[in-house]
Amino acid sequence: HGHVLHHGAELGRLCGIAMTDSSKLQSLLGFLHASPSPFHAVAEARHRLQAGGFRALTETEAWSDVSGRCFVERDGALVAWVSEQADAPQSGFRIIGAHTDSPNLRVKPNTSIASVGYRQVPVEIYGGALLNSWLDRDLGISGRFILRSGEAALVRIDKAIGRVSQLAIHLDREVNEKGLVLDKQLHVLPMVGLGEFAGDAFVAWVAAQAGIAHADVLAHDLMFHDVAPPGLLGLDDEFVVSARIDNQFSCWAAIDALVNDRTATRGPIPMVALFDHEEVGSSSTTGAAGPLLEMVIHRIAAASGLTTDERSRALARSTCLSSDMAHAVHPNYAERHEPGHRPVPNGGPVLKVNANQRYATSAVGAARFRAACERADVPVQVFVSKNSQPCGSTIGPITATRLGIETIDVGCAMLSMHSARELCGAADADLFVAALTSFLQA
């Protein structure tokens, strides 16, 4: 899969921590470590699905049999489902949606420049990154090459090859009083060495490290990532600290819930949809605003012999859980949260509500999710923004609009959202999987 998956004691040694007894927590840390790019996240999800008995279907081939445990992938997106009953599609779908991408630094097509003796790599800011969090970090490179053969080759180099160094305070005396201001074009170029650097020298170097002939590389999707592994933090290991918690925490939890759901009772088809490009608006062939999920549902319905009317009725019986991360109250900025709506890490899943439909949760959906959490004996928190503090959005409203199905926005509480290094609650791993599993079985 182009990466190494670490579990248990090995991951504990790698992260320099004493692992807790939670197998879910170990599984989460392994997923985060294995997924420095959306393409790696899909590869890791595929690995776990196949280990759980899922079989791959190909979009370009006929789907004569969609029963059992199946999945289909497209670049940085994946859809998986379990259909144990012949007439299951008529009962609708229980969908968990999440996204594989995170804000980061993406390598531009022409990859090599030199400035005052330094070799640098030009990057494009992907999504709403907290740029200051990328300063003074050891950066590796990951992503994929598209080869002359048409194949995609995953690339991952965890060696610290890049760094965006911060300007010394001696040369910016008022930075602590006036705040740090970064020019996206000038101030976030990673340096990767000294000397001359031009053309596609960087791609050639990465290809050589990956054991791929440079002449075979026709295009690339490369991005920088923090090489520090995921770990635990706190006096009692209360927190998970890692890159890409938003939203690979949700991707991991959704896949774990689906793989370990062994119910075969007649009812809605449990399904997971992992999308790419949420951080930049979801408008792509692999984003939630594209037709991928709708197309998969239509093909399942067609292969199961459903008429157009029966498919529409099935969608009317369906529900989607838009699973993204939620804003935990910050101990240093508590006034930024609406009083009475201040989620905390390890407090259980968070229902996200917004009357202006930045989140898709309705009272009907909120009640349905609360009932699922009650069955699993999992506590529920609620987040709603202050009127003076607008919130972001998710794949929830997009999915609700695209498919016309009841959609509920939920997540787990976290701090440092969109930082190069984020934080969430360690106990929420077990709680969230329990809640998602109960939702899939509803």
Short mmCIF file of N, CA, C and O in Angstrom, two decimals, residues 262-331:
data_model
loop_
_atom_site.label_atom_id
_atom_site.label_comp_id
_atom_site.label_asym_id
_atom_site.label_seq_id
_atom_site.Cartn_x
_atom_site.Cartn_y
_atom_site.Cartn_z
N ARG A 262 -21.69 -6.83 12.38
CA ARG A 262 -21.97 -8.20 11.90
C ARG A 262 -23.45 -8.53 11.87
O ARG A 262 -23.82 -9.69 11.74
N THR A 263 -24.30 -7.52 12.01
CA THR A 263 -25.74 -7.78 11.94
C THR A 263 -26.14 -8.07 10.50
O THR A 263 -25.64 -7.45 9.57
N ALA A 264 -27.02 -9.00 10.33
CA ALA A 264 -27.50 -9.36 8.99
C ALA A 264 -29.02 -9.33 8.95
O ALA A 264 -29.64 -10.04 8.18
N THR A 265 -29.62 -8.49 9.79
CA THR A 265 -31.07 -8.42 9.84
C THR A 265 -31.59 -7.61 8.66
O THR A 265 -30.90 -6.77 8.10
N ARG A 266 -32.83 -7.88 8.29
CA ARG A 266 -33.46 -7.17 7.18
C ARG A 266 -33.66 -5.71 7.57
O ARG A 266 -34.19 -5.39 8.62
N GLY A 267 -33.20 -4.81 6.74
CA GLY A 267 -33.35 -3.39 7.04
C GLY A 267 -32.49 -2.56 6.12
O GLY A 267 -31.99 -3.04 5.11
N PRO A 268 -32.32 -1.27 6.44
CA PRO A 268 -31.53 -0.38 5.58
C PRO A 268 -30.09 -0.88 5.40
O PRO A 268 -29.51 -1.49 6.30
N ILE A 269 -29.54 -0.62 4.23
CA ILE A 269 -28.16 -1.01 3.94
C ILE A 269 -27.20 -0.07 4.66
O ILE A 269 -27.25 1.15 4.44
N PRO A 270 -26.31 -0.59 5.52
CA PRO A 270 -25.28 0.27 6.12
C PRO A 270 -24.22 0.62 5.08
O PRO A 270 -23.78 -0.24 4.32
N MET A 271 -23.83 1.89 5.03
CA MET A 271 -22.93 2.37 3.98
C MET A 271 -22.01 3.45 4.55
O MET A 271 -22.40 4.22 5.43
N VAL A 272 -20.78 3.51 4.04
CA VAL A 272 -19.83 4.56 4.37
C VAL A 272 -19.38 5.22 3.09
O VAL A 272 -19.06 4.54 2.10
N ALA A 273 -19.36 6.55 3.08
CA ALA A 273 -18.88 7.33 1.93
C ALA A 273 -17.78 8.27 2.41
O ALA A 273 -18.05 9.18 3.21
N LEU A 274 -16.57 8.03 1.94
CA LEU A 274 -15.43 8.90 2.27
C LEU A 274 -15.14 9.75 1.04
O LEU A 274 -14.77 9.24 -0.02
N PHE A 275 -15.30 11.07 1.17
CA PHE A 275 -15.13 11.99 0.05
C PHE A 275 -13.79 12.72 0.16
O PHE A 275 -13.22 12.87 1.24
N ASP A 276 -13.33 13.21 -0.98
CA ASP A 276 -12.17 14.11 -1.02
C ASP A 276 -12.67 15.54 -1.20
O ASP A 276 -13.86 15.79 -1.43
N HIS A 277 -11.77 16.50 -1.06
CA HIS A 277 -11.97 17.91 -1.43
C HIS A 277 -13.02 18.64 -0.59
O HIS A 277 -13.52 19.68 -1.02
N GLU A 278 -13.34 18.15 0.60
CA GLU A 278 -14.28 18.87 1.46
C GLU A 278 -13.69 20.22 1.87
O GLU A 278 -14.42 21.21 1.97
N GLU A 279 -12.39 20.25 2.10
CA GLU A 279 -11.76 21.48 2.60
C GLU A 279 -11.73 22.59 1.56
O GLU A 279 -11.42 23.73 1.89
N VAL A 280 -12.05 22.27 0.31
CA VAL A 280 -12.04 23.29 -0.74
C VAL A 280 -13.40 23.38 -1.43
O VAL A 280 -13.50 23.87 -2.55
N GLY A 281 -14.46 22.91 -0.77
CA GLY A 281 -15.80 23.11 -1.28
C GLY A 281 -16.53 21.90 -1.82
O GLY A 281 -17.71 21.99 -2.15
N SER A 282 -15.84 20.76 -1.94
CA SER A 282 -16.47 19.49 -2.33
C SER A 282 -16.89 19.39 -3.79
O SER A 282 -17.48 18.39 -4.20
N SER A 283 -16.59 20.41 -4.60
CA SER A 283 -17.02 20.39 -6.00
C SER A 283 -15.97 19.72 -6.87
O SER A 283 -15.09 20.39 -7.43
N SER A 284 -16.06 18.41 -6.98
CA SER A 284 -15.13 17.64 -7.80
C SER A 284 -15.75 16.27 -8.07
O SER A 284 -16.81 15.93 -7.53
N THR A 285 -15.07 15.47 -8.88
CA THR A 285 -15.59 14.13 -9.17
C THR A 285 -15.53 13.22 -7.95
O THR A 285 -16.20 12.19 -7.91
N THR A 286 -14.72 13.59 -6.96
CA THR A 286 -14.60 12.78 -5.74
C THR A 286 -15.10 13.51 -4.51
O THR A 286 -14.97 13.01 -3.40
N GLY A 287 -15.68 14.69 -4.69
CA GLY A 287 -16.24 15.45 -3.58
C GLY A 287 -17.70 15.14 -3.36
O GLY A 287 -18.38 14.55 -4.21
N ALA A 288 -18.21 15.58 -2.21
CA ALA A 288 -19.61 15.30 -1.87
C ALA A 288 -20.58 15.99 -2.81
O ALA A 288 -21.73 15.55 -2.95
N ALA A 289 -20.16 17.08 -3.45
CA ALA A 289 -21.04 17.77 -4.39
C ALA A 289 -21.08 17.08 -5.75
O ALA A 289 -21.93 17.41 -6.59
N GLY A 290 -20.19 16.12 -5.97
CA GLY A 290 -20.19 15.36 -7.21
C GLY A 290 -21.18 14.20 -7.15
O GLY A 290 -21.84 13.96 -6.13
N PRO A 291 -21.27 13.42 -8.21
CA PRO A 291 -22.30 12.38 -8.32
C PRO A 291 -21.89 11.01 -7.78
O PRO A 291 -22.66 10.06 -7.92
N LEU A 292 -20.72 10.87 -7.16
CA LEU A 292 -20.22 9.54 -6.83
C LEU A 292 -21.18 8.74 -5.95
O LEU A 292 -21.56 7.61 -6.30
N LEU A 293 -21.59 9.28 -4.82
CA LEU A 293 -22.47 8.54 -3.91
C LEU A 293 -23.81 8.25 -4.56
O LEU A 293 -24.32 7.12 -4.49
N GLU A 294 -24.38 9.24 -5.21
CA GLU A 294 -25.66 9.06 -5.89
C GLU A 294 -25.57 7.96 -6.95
O GLU A 294 -26.46 7.12 -7.09
N MET A 295 -24.46 7.94 -7.68
CA MET A 295 -24.27 6.96 -8.74
C MET A 295 -24.15 5.56 -8.16
O MET A 295 -24.72 4.60 -8.70
N VAL A 296 -23.43 5.43 -7.03
CA VAL A 296 -23.29 4.11 -6.40
C VAL A 296 -24.64 3.61 -5.92
O VAL A 296 -25.01 2.45 -6.12
N ILE A 297 -25.42 4.49 -5.30
CA ILE A 297 -26.75 4.09 -4.82
C ILE A 297 -27.63 3.67 -5.99
O ILE A 297 -28.34 2.65 -5.91
N HIS A 298 -27.60 4.41 -7.07
CA HIS A 298 -28.41 4.05 -8.24
C HIS A 298 -27.97 2.71 -8.82
O HIS A 298 -28.83 1.91 -9.24
N ARG A 299 -26.68 2.43 -8.83
CA ARG A 299 -26.21 1.17 -9.39
C ARG A 299 -26.58 -0.01 -8.48
O ARG A 299 -26.90 -1.11 -8.96
N ILE A 300 -26.53 0.21 -7.17
CA ILE A 300 -26.97 -0.83 -6.25
C ILE A 300 -28.45 -1.13 -6.46
O ILE A 300 -28.88 -2.29 -6.52
N ALA A 301 -29.25 -0.06 -6.58
CA ALA A 301 -30.69 -0.23 -6.80
C ALA A 301 -30.96 -0.96 -8.12
O ALA A 301 -31.80 -1.87 -8.18
N ALA A 302 -30.24 -0.58 -9.18
CA ALA A 302 -30.45 -1.20 -10.48
C ALA A 302 -30.06 -2.67 -10.47
O ALA A 302 -30.78 -3.54 -11.01
N ALA A 303 -28.92 -2.98 -9.84
CA ALA A 303 -28.47 -4.37 -9.77
C ALA A 303 -29.41 -5.22 -8.93
O ALA A 303 -29.47 -6.45 -9.10
N SER A 304 -30.14 -4.58 -8.02
CA SER A 304 -31.09 -5.29 -7.17
C SER A 304 -32.48 -5.36 -7.78
O SER A 304 -33.41 -5.88 -7.16
N GLY A 305 -32.63 -4.81 -8.99
CA GLY A 305 -33.90 -4.90 -9.70
C GLY A 305 -34.93 -3.88 -9.30
O GLY A 305 -36.12 -4.05 -9.61
N LEU A 306 -34.55 -2.80 -8.62
CA LEU A 306 -35.51 -1.79 -8.20
C LEU A 306 -35.92 -0.92 -9.38
O LEU A 306 -35.10 -0.58 -10.23
N THR A 307 -37.17 -0.57 -9.42
CA THR A 307 -37.65 0.39 -10.41
C THR A 307 -37.26 1.80 -9.95
O THR A 307 -36.81 2.01 -8.82
N THR A 308 -37.46 2.78 -10.84
CA THR A 308 -37.17 4.17 -10.48
C THR A 308 -38.01 4.60 -9.29
O THR A 308 -37.52 5.29 -8.38
N ASP A 309 -39.27 4.20 -9.28
CA ASP A 309 -40.14 4.56 -8.16
C ASP A 309 -39.66 3.91 -6.86
O ASP A 309 -39.63 4.56 -5.80
N GLU A 310 -39.28 2.65 -6.92
CA GLU A 310 -38.79 1.96 -5.72
C GLU A 310 -37.50 2.57 -5.22
O GLU A 310 -37.27 2.68 -4.00
N ARG A 311 -36.64 3.00 -6.13
CA ARG A 311 -35.40 3.66 -5.72
C ARG A 311 -35.70 4.97 -5.01
O ARG A 311 -35.08 5.30 -3.98
N SER A 312 -36.65 5.73 -5.52
CA SER A 312 -37.02 7.00 -4.88
C SER A 312 -37.59 6.75 -3.49
O SER A 312 -37.31 7.50 -2.55
N ARG A 313 -38.39 5.70 -3.37
CA ARG A 313 -38.94 5.37 -2.05
C ARG A 313 -37.84 4.93 -1.09
O ARG A 313 -37.88 5.24 0.11
N ALA A 314 -36.84 4.22 -1.62
CA ALA A 314 -35.72 3.80 -0.77
C ALA A 314 -34.94 5.01 -0.26
O ALA A 314 -34.55 5.07 0.92
N LEU A 315 -34.73 6.00 -1.13
CA LEU A 315 -34.03 7.21 -0.69
C LEU A 315 -34.84 7.95 0.37
O LEU A 315 -34.28 8.53 1.30
N ALA A 316 -36.16 7.94 0.24
CA ALA A 316 -37.01 8.59 1.23
C ALA A 316 -36.92 7.91 2.60
O ALA A 316 -37.20 8.53 3.63
N ARG A 317 -36.51 6.63 2.61
CA ARG A 317 -36.35 5.90 3.87
C ARG A 317 -34.91 5.99 4.41
O ARG A 317 -34.60 5.38 5.43
N SER A 318 -34.05 6.72 3.72
CA SER A 318 -32.63 6.73 4.04
C SER A 318 -32.26 7.89 4.96
O SER A 318 -32.97 8.89 5.06
N THR A 319 -31.10 7.74 5.62
CA THR A 319 -30.56 8.77 6.50
C THR A 319 -29.05 8.81 6.33
O THR A 319 -28.40 7.78 6.17
N CYS A 320 -28.50 10.02 6.35
CA CYS A 320 -27.04 10.19 6.27
C CYS A 320 -26.54 10.88 7.53
O CYS A 320 -27.11 11.87 7.98
N LEU A 321 -25.47 10.35 8.08
CA LEU A 321 -24.78 10.95 9.20
C LEU A 321 -23.52 11.61 8.65
O LEU A 321 -22.57 10.93 8.26
N SER A 322 -23.52 12.92 8.56
CA SER A 322 -22.35 13.66 8.11
C SER A 322 -21.39 13.77 9.29
O SER A 322 -21.63 14.52 10.24
N SER A 323 -20.32 13.01 9.22
CA SER A 323 -19.42 12.87 10.37
C SER A 323 -18.15 13.68 10.14
O SER A 323 -17.28 13.30 9.35
N ASP A 324 -18.06 14.80 10.81
CA ASP A 324 -16.89 15.67 10.75
C ASP A 324 -16.54 16.07 12.18
O ASP A 324 -17.29 15.78 13.12
N MET A 325 -15.44 16.75 12.37
CA MET A 325 -15.05 17.11 13.73
C MET A 325 -15.81 18.36 14.19
O MET A 325 -16.34 19.12 13.38
N ALA A 326 -15.84 18.56 15.51
CA ALA A 326 -16.58 19.68 16.11
C ALA A 326 -15.64 20.52 16.96
O ALA A 326 -14.60 20.04 17.44
N HIS A 327 -15.99 21.77 17.17
CA HIS A 327 -15.15 22.69 17.93
C HIS A 327 -15.34 22.47 19.43
O HIS A 327 -16.40 22.77 19.98
N ALA A 328 -14.30 21.97 20.10
CA ALA A 328 -14.31 21.92 21.57
C ALA A 328 -14.14 23.32 22.11
O ALA A 328 -13.47 24.17 21.50
N VAL A 329 -14.71 23.59 23.28
CA VAL A 329 -14.48 24.88 23.92
C VAL A 329 -13.00 24.98 24.27
O VAL A 329 -12.38 24.03 24.73
N HIS A 330 -12.41 26.15 24.01
CA HIS A 330 -10.99 26.38 24.26
C HIS A 330 -10.82 27.01 25.63
O HIS A 330 -11.47 28.01 25.93
N PRO A 331 -9.95 26.45 26.50
CA PRO A 331 -9.83 27.00 27.85
C PRO A 331 -9.33 28.44 27.88
O PRO A 331 -9.60 29.17 28.84
#
